[in-house]
mmCIF file of C-alpha atoms in Angstrom:
data_model
loop_
_atom_site.group_PDB
_atom_site.id
_atom_site.type_symbol
_atom_site.label_atom_id
_atom_site.label_comp_id
_atom_site.label_asym_id
_atom_site.label_seq_id
_atom_site.Cartn_x
_atom_site.Cartn_y
_atom_site.Cartn_z
ATOM 1 C CA UNK A 1 3.196 7.714 0.682
ATOM 2 C CA UNK A 2 5.024 4.416 0.490
ATOM 3 C CA UNK A 3 3.793 0.848 0.421
ATOM 4 C CA UNK A 4 6.009 -1.641 2.239
ATOM 5 C CA UNK A 5 5.626 -5.342 1.477
ATOM 6 C CA UNK A 6 6.341 -7.842 4.225
ATOM 7 C CA UNK A 7 6.321 -11.607 3.749
ATOM 8 C CA UNK A 8 5.912 -13.631 6.941
ATOM 9 C CA UNK A 9 5.066 -17.182 7.927
ATOM 10 C CA UNK A 10 1.305 -17.769 8.026
ATOM 11 C CA UNK A 11 0.986 -18.235 11.790
ATOM 12 C CA UNK A 12 -1.209 -16.751 14.498
ATOM 13 C CA UNK A 13 0.254 -13.548 15.935
ATOM 14 C CA UNK A 14 2.435 -12.527 12.982
ATOM 15 C CA UNK A 15 0.188 -9.634 11.961
ATOM 16 C CA UNK A 16 0.044 -8.607 15.628
ATOM 17 C CA UNK A 17 3.863 -8.599 15.707
ATOM 18 C CA UNK A 18 3.899 -6.231 12.734
ATOM 19 C CA UNK A 19 1.287 -3.930 14.257
ATOM 20 C CA UNK A 20 2.975 -3.849 17.640
ATOM 21 C CA UNK A 21 6.407 -3.113 16.139
ATOM 22 C CA UNK A 22 5.133 -0.169 14.126
ATOM 23 C CA UNK A 23 3.009 1.029 17.026
ATOM 24 C CA UNK A 24 5.948 1.058 19.449
ATOM 25 C CA UNK A 25 7.859 3.202 16.958
ATOM 26 C CA UNK A 26 4.962 5.630 16.529
ATOM 27 C CA UNK A 27 4.420 4.644 12.894
ATOM 28 C CA UNK A 28 0.824 5.006 11.763
ATOM 29 C CA UNK A 29 -0.333 2.393 9.257
ATOM 30 C CA UNK A 30 -2.615 4.316 6.916
ATOM 31 C CA UNK A 31 -3.772 1.312 4.899
ATOM 32 C CA UNK A 32 -3.247 -2.428 4.873
ATOM 33 C CA UNK A 33 -3.743 -5.402 2.585
ATOM 34 C CA UNK A 34 -3.002 -8.904 3.879
ATOM 35 C CA UNK A 35 -3.444 -12.294 2.255
ATOM 36 C CA UNK A 36 -2.022 -15.779 2.640
ATOM 37 C CA UNK A 37 -0.815 -18.454 0.251
ATOM 38 C CA UNK A 38 1.583 -21.389 0.328
ATOM 39 C CA UNK A 39 2.141 -21.003 4.077
ATOM 40 C CA UNK A 40 3.147 -17.358 3.816
ATOM 41 C CA UNK A 41 1.436 -14.095 4.682
ATOM 42 C CA UNK A 42 1.831 -11.288 2.150
ATOM 43 C CA UNK A 43 1.218 -7.941 3.784
ATOM 44 C CA UNK A 44 1.201 -4.466 2.250
ATOM 45 C CA UNK A 45 1.210 -1.503 4.616
ATOM 46 C CA UNK A 46 0.844 2.132 3.596
ATOM 47 C CA UNK A 47 2.967 4.541 5.646
ATOM 48 C CA UNK A 48 4.106 8.141 5.430
ATOM 49 C CA UNK A 49 7.522 7.595 7.051
ATOM 50 C CA UNK A 50 8.935 4.532 5.314
ATOM 51 C CA UNK A 51 12.382 4.841 6.917
ATOM 52 C CA UNK A 52 10.940 4.822 10.430
ATOM 53 C CA UNK A 53 8.599 1.955 9.531
ATOM 54 C CA UNK A 54 11.388 -0.085 7.932
ATOM 55 C CA UNK A 55 13.635 0.387 10.986
ATOM 56 C CA UNK A 56 10.829 -0.557 13.390
ATOM 57 C CA UNK A 57 10.074 -3.721 11.444
ATOM 58 C CA UNK A 58 13.711 -4.723 11.015
ATOM 59 C CA UNK A 59 14.379 -4.101 14.736
ATOM 60 C CA UNK A 60 11.535 -6.565 15.413
ATOM 61 C CA UNK A 61 13.104 -9.155 13.102
ATOM 62 C CA UNK A 62 10.590 -8.533 10.322
ATOM 63 C CA UNK A 63 12.123 -8.172 6.868
ATOM 64 C CA UNK A 64 10.731 -5.678 4.376
ATOM 65 C CA UNK A 65 10.646 -7.451 1.005
ATOM 66 C CA UNK A 66 9.764 -4.423 -1.124
ATOM 67 C CA UNK A 67 9.117 -0.699 -0.934
ATOM 68 C CA UNK A 68 7.150 1.151 -3.588
ATOM 69 C CA UNK A 69 5.721 4.558 -4.158
ATOM 70 C CA UNK A 70 1.944 4.406 -3.921
ATOM 71 C CA UNK A 71 -0.702 6.323 -5.809
ATOM 72 C CA UNK A 72 -3.543 7.260 -3.450
ATOM 73 C CA UNK A 73 -6.800 8.307 -5.088
ATOM 74 C CA UNK A 74 -9.829 9.921 -3.460
ATOM 75 C CA UNK A 75 -12.956 8.036 -4.519
ATOM 76 C CA UNK A 76 -16.554 9.146 -4.628
ATOM 77 C CA UNK A 77 -18.582 6.987 -2.250
ATOM 78 C CA UNK A 78 -20.833 5.588 -4.966
ATOM 79 C CA UNK A 79 -21.276 2.390 -6.940
ATOM 80 C CA UNK A 80 -18.846 2.114 -9.832
ATOM 81 C CA UNK A 81 -16.272 4.619 -8.518
ATOM 82 C CA UNK A 82 -13.456 2.076 -8.388
ATOM 83 C CA UNK A 83 -14.375 0.866 -11.872
ATOM 84 C CA UNK A 84 -14.041 4.405 -13.246
ATOM 85 C CA UNK A 85 -10.531 4.728 -11.788
ATOM 86 C CA UNK A 86 -9.512 1.299 -13.085
ATOM 87 C CA UNK A 87 -10.886 2.134 -16.553
ATOM 88 C CA UNK A 88 -8.962 5.452 -16.659
ATOM 89 C CA UNK A 89 -5.765 3.577 -15.832
ATOM 90 C CA UNK A 90 -6.481 0.802 -18.352
ATOM 91 C CA UNK A 91 -7.107 3.334 -21.116
ATOM 92 C CA UNK A 92 -3.731 4.939 -20.268
ATOM 93 C CA UNK A 93 -2.040 1.534 -20.506
ATOM 94 C CA UNK A 94 -1.338 1.328 -16.755
ATOM 95 C CA UNK A 95 -1.420 -2.143 -15.208
ATOM 96 C CA UNK A 96 -2.488 -2.283 -11.550
ATOM 97 C CA UNK A 97 -0.270 -4.660 -9.571
ATOM 98 C CA UNK A 98 -2.016 -4.252 -6.201
ATOM 99 C CA UNK A 99 -5.036 -2.237 -5.064
ATOM 100 C CA UNK A 100 -6.479 -1.822 -1.587
ATOM 101 C CA UNK A 101 -8.422 0.717 0.422
ATOM 102 C CA UNK A 102 -7.115 3.077 3.050
ATOM 103 C CA UNK A 103 -8.384 3.186 6.637
ATOM 104 C CA UNK A 104 -9.715 6.750 6.572
ATOM 105 C CA UNK A 105 -12.073 8.240 4.026
ATOM 106 C CA UNK A 106 -12.943 6.673 0.715
ATOM 107 C CA UNK A 107 -9.562 6.319 -0.970
ATOM 108 C CA UNK A 108 -7.939 3.685 -3.132
ATOM 109 C CA UNK A 109 -4.245 2.756 -2.991
ATOM 110 C CA UNK A 110 -2.758 1.642 -6.312
ATOM 111 C CA UNK A 111 0.642 0.066 -6.930
ATOM 112 C CA UNK A 112 1.891 0.077 -10.493
ATOM 113 C CA UNK A 113 5.175 -0.004 -12.374
ATOM 114 C CA UNK A 114 4.312 3.352 -13.992
ATOM 115 C CA UNK A 115 3.423 5.776 -11.210
ATOM 116 C CA UNK A 116 3.809 8.894 -13.357
ATOM 117 C CA UNK A 117 1.586 7.549 -16.128
ATOM 118 C CA UNK A 118 -1.019 6.554 -13.516
ATOM 119 C CA UNK A 119 -0.952 10.017 -11.941
ATOM 120 C CA UNK A 120 -1.299 11.639 -15.355
ATOM 121 C CA UNK A 121 -4.209 9.349 -16.305
ATOM 122 C CA UNK A 122 -5.984 10.257 -13.085
ATOM 123 C CA UNK A 123 -4.993 13.941 -13.220
ATOM 124 C CA UNK A 124 -3.083 13.648 -9.912
ATOM 125 C CA UNK A 125 0.191 15.328 -10.894
ATOM 126 C CA UNK A 126 1.205 17.676 -8.130
ATOM 127 C CA UNK A 127 -1.374 16.179 -5.761
ATOM 128 C CA UNK A 128 -0.363 14.314 -2.614
ATOM 129 C CA UNK A 129 -0.449 10.544 -2.882
#
């Protein structure tokens, strides 16, 4: 799966514009992280078809600032589960740039500069995500 980063003006309706554009194109947003700062909205969306999502957004006048491969990890629904994953990555020397949850199930999305090292640390090689 891919994480697309969009930077928009922090104004009412901008997130709706993003959701409507992807919806019209039939792109399912699997996960989302949105925050604001300095008058801008910083939005990460997790999609399976990044080309279709990018085209839908660009057709709507929404620029995609970045596209990254995402590591998606199934979590146990218990206290401390996220901490265990973060510790495994830290011990492998993997820095987490962004982390957010996915809409379905108990899963964690991780963005890092070293995807392969993260997958190895979490024993995800060959697994989807």
